[in-house]
XYZ file of C-alpha atoms in Angstrom:
284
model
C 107.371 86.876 77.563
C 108.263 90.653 78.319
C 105.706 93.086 79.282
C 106.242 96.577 78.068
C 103.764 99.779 78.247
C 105.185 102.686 76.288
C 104.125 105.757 75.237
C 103.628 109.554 76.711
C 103.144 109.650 80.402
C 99.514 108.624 80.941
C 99.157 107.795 77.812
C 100.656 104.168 77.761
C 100.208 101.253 75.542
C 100.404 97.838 76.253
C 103.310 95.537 74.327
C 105.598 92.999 74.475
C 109.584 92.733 73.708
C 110.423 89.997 71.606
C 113.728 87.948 72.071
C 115.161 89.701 69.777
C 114.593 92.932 71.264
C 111.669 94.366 68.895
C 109.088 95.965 70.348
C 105.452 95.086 69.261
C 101.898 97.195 70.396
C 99.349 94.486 71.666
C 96.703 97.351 72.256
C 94.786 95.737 69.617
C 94.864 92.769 72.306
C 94.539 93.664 75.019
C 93.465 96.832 76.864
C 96.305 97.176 79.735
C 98.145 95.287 82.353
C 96.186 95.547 85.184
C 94.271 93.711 87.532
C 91.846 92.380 85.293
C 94.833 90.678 82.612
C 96.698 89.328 85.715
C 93.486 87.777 87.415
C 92.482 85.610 84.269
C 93.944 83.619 81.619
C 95.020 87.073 79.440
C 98.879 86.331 80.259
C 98.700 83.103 78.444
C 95.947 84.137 75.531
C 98.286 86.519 74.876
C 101.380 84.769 75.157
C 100.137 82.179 72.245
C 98.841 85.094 70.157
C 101.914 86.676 70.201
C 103.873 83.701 69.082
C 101.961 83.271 66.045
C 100.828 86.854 65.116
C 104.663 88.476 66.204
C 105.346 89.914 62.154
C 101.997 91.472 61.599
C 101.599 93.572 64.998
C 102.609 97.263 64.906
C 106.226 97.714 65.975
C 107.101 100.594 68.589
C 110.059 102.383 67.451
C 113.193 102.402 70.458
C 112.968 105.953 70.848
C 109.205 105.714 71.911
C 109.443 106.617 75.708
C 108.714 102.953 78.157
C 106.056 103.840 80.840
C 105.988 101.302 84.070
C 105.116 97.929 82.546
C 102.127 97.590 84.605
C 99.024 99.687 85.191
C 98.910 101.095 89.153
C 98.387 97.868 91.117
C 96.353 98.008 94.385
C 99.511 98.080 96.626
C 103.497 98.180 96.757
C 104.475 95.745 99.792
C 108.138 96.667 100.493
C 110.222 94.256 102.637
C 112.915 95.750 104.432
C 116.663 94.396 105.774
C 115.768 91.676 103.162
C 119.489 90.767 102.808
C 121.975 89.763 105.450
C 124.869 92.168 104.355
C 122.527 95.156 103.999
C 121.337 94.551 107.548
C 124.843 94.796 108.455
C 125.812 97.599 107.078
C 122.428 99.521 108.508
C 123.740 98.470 111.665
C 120.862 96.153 112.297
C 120.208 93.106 113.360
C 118.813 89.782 110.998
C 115.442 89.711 111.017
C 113.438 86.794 112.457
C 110.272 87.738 110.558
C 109.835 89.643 106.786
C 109.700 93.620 107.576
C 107.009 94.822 105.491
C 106.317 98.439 104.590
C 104.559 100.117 101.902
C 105.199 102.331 99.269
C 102.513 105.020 97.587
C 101.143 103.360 94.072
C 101.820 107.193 93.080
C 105.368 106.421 93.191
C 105.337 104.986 90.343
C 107.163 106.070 87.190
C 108.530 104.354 83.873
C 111.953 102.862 84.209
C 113.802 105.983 82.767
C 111.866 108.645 83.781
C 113.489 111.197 86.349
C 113.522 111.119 90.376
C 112.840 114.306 91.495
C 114.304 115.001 94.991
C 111.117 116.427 96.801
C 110.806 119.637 98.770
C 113.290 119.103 102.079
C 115.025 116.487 101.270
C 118.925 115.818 102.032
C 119.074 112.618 102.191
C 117.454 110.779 98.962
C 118.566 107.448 98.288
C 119.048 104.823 95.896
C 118.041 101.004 96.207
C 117.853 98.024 93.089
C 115.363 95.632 94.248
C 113.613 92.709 92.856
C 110.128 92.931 92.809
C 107.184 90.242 92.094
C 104.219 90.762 90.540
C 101.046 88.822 91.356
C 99.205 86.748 89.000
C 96.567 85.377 91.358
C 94.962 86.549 94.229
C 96.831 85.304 97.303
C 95.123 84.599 100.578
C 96.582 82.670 103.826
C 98.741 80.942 101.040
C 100.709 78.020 102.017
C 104.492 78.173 100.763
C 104.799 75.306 98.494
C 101.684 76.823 96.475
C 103.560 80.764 96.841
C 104.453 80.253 93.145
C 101.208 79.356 91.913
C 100.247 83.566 92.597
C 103.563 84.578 91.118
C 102.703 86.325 87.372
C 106.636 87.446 86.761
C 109.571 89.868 87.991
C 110.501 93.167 87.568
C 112.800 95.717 88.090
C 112.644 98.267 90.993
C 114.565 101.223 91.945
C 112.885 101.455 95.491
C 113.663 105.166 96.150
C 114.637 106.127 99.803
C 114.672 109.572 101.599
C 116.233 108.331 104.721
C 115.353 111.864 107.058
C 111.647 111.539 106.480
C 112.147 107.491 106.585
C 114.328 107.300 109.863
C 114.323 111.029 111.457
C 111.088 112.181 111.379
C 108.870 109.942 113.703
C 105.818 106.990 112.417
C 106.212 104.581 109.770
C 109.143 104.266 106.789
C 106.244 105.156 104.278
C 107.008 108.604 104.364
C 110.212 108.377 103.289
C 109.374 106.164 100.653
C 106.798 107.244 98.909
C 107.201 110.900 97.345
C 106.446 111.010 93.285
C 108.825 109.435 91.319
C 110.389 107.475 94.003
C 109.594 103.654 92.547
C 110.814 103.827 88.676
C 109.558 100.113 87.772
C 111.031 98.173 84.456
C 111.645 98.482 81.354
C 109.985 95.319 81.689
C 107.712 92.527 83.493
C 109.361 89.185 82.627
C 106.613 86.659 82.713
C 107.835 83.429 85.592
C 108.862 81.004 83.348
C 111.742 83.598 81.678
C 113.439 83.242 85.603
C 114.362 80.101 86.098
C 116.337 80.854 89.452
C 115.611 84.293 91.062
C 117.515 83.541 93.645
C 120.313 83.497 91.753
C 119.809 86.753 90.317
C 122.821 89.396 90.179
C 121.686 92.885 90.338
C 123.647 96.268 90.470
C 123.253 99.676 90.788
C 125.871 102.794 89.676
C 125.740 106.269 90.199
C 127.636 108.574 87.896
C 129.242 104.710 86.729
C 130.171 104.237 89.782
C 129.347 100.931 90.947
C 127.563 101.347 94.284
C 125.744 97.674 94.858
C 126.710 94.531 93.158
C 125.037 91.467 94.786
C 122.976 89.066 93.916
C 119.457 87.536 94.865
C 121.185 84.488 97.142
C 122.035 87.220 99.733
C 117.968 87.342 100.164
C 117.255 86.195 103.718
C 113.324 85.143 102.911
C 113.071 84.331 99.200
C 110.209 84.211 96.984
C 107.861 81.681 98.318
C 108.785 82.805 101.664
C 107.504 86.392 100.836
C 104.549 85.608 98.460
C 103.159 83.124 101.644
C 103.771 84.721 104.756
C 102.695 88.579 103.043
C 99.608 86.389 102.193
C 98.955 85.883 105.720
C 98.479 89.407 106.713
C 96.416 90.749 103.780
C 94.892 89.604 100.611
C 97.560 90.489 97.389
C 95.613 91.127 94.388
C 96.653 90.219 90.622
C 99.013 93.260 89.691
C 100.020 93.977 93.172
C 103.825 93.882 93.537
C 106.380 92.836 96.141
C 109.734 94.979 96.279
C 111.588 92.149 97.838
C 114.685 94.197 99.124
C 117.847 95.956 98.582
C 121.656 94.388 98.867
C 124.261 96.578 100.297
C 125.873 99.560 99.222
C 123.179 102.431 99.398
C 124.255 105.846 100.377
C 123.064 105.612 103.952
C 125.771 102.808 104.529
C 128.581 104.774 103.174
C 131.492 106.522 105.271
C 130.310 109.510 105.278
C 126.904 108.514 104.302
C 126.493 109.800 100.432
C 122.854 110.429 99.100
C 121.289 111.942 95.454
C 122.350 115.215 94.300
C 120.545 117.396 91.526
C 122.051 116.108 88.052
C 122.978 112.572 89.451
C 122.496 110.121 86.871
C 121.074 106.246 88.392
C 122.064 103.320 86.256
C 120.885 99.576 87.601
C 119.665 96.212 86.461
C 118.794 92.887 87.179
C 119.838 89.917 85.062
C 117.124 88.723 82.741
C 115.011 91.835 83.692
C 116.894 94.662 81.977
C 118.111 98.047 82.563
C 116.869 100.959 83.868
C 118.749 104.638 84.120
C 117.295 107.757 86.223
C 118.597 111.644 86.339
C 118.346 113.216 89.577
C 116.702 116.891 89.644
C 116.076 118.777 92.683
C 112.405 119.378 92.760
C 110.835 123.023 91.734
């Protein structure tokens, strides 16, 4: 099943995408996708009521504006150098351990909304990452049991300004978490609609120029790996999410490096989870 909230910014709906690409309002259903829908058995209620009540639910016209597919979660755990040519071309060595950061939950825009470059910034970057979402609370989790907690996948563009990230002194949150810097979707595709995410290509163009193309078997710590040891530092609630890490080709790693310019446009996707596309504006 496919996730979808739609409708004016903080204003958003909760519905689902079809297979065949229709998209239906569940309000009637349920009240959002947040913590409460991922903790309990909501997913799968809803899941069988959409199967048999599909042709009588309100459709949502294409043109209707897609919010982020879930409400804010709790937290945005980032992982960092998360694939072995990426670490490479940051000029840094393989990590031994996950490196976890996090992003601001205010980050968080719908899939097509616009990045806004914030106030001092010269170096804003782009990233496609795969992120998790948790369906049940996770606590010292063991790794063959990681999937049990995992609700579905989404799409991330995991924003980057690299100066306030790398130049400015403390920790990489800074430069990761200014408004509009995680646009998340179109859509949440429930587990059992990824059969393999590690085998997952994803991309990323700007101006249609392709700038990553990889895919998920590049990941140095994969899904289980993440869900369980993440688990072992804090408690992930239902709804959190897990950015799980960019491949290469992000403007930092470019000769010269090349970052986001006012009027930009930011294409990327991830097989089975969709499309998203971002303009850049400078902010005002």
């Amino acid at each position: 099943m496919k996730l979808i909230r739609f409708g004016a910014e903080g204003q958003e709906k909760p519905g689902v995408q079809l297979d065949d690409d229709t998209r239906v309002d569940v309000s009637s259903l349920v009240s959002d996708y947040d913590e409460a829908f991922f903790a309990g058995s909501a997913l799968a209620e809803l899941a069988s009521q959409v199967s048999t009540q599909a042709d009588t639910l309100p459709k949502v016209d294409a043109s209707v504006r897609l919010g982020a597919p879930l409400a804010r979660p709790s937290k945005i755990v980032c992982v960092g150098l998360n694939y072995a040519k990426h670490a490479a071309e940051s000029g840094m060595d393989i990590p031994a351990e996950p490196v976890l950061f996090f992003k601001a939950t205010s980050a968080i825009v719908g899939p097509n909304d616009d990045i806004i470059i914030p106030k001092g910034s010269e170096k804003t970057d782009w990233e496609v990452e795969l992120a998790i979402v948790i369906g049940k609370k996770a606590s010292y989790v063991d790794e063959k049991h990681a999937m049990d907690h995992v609700a579905g996948y989404v799409l991330h563009n995991d924003v980057s300004e690299r100066a306030f990230q790398l130049e400015r002194s403390g920790q990489w949150v800074k430069g990761k978490s200014a408004d509009t810097f995680a646009p998340i979707g179109p859509f949440i595709a429930t587990k059992n609609e990824i059969a393999e995410p590690g085998k997952l290509k994803l991309w990323l163009k700007v101006n249609d120029e392709m700038m990553q193309d990889s895919d998920t078997s590049d990941l140095i710590f994969d899904v289980p790996h993440l869900v369980s040891y993440i688990s072992q530092y804090m408690t992930l609630l239902p709804g959190d999410i897990i950015s799980t890490g960019t491949p290469f080709g992000v403007g930092m790693g470019l000769n010269p490096p090349t970052y986001l310019k006012d009027g930009d446009v930011v294409e990327l996707g991830i097989n089975g989870l969709g499309t998203s596309k971002q303009k850049v504006k400078r902010y005002q």
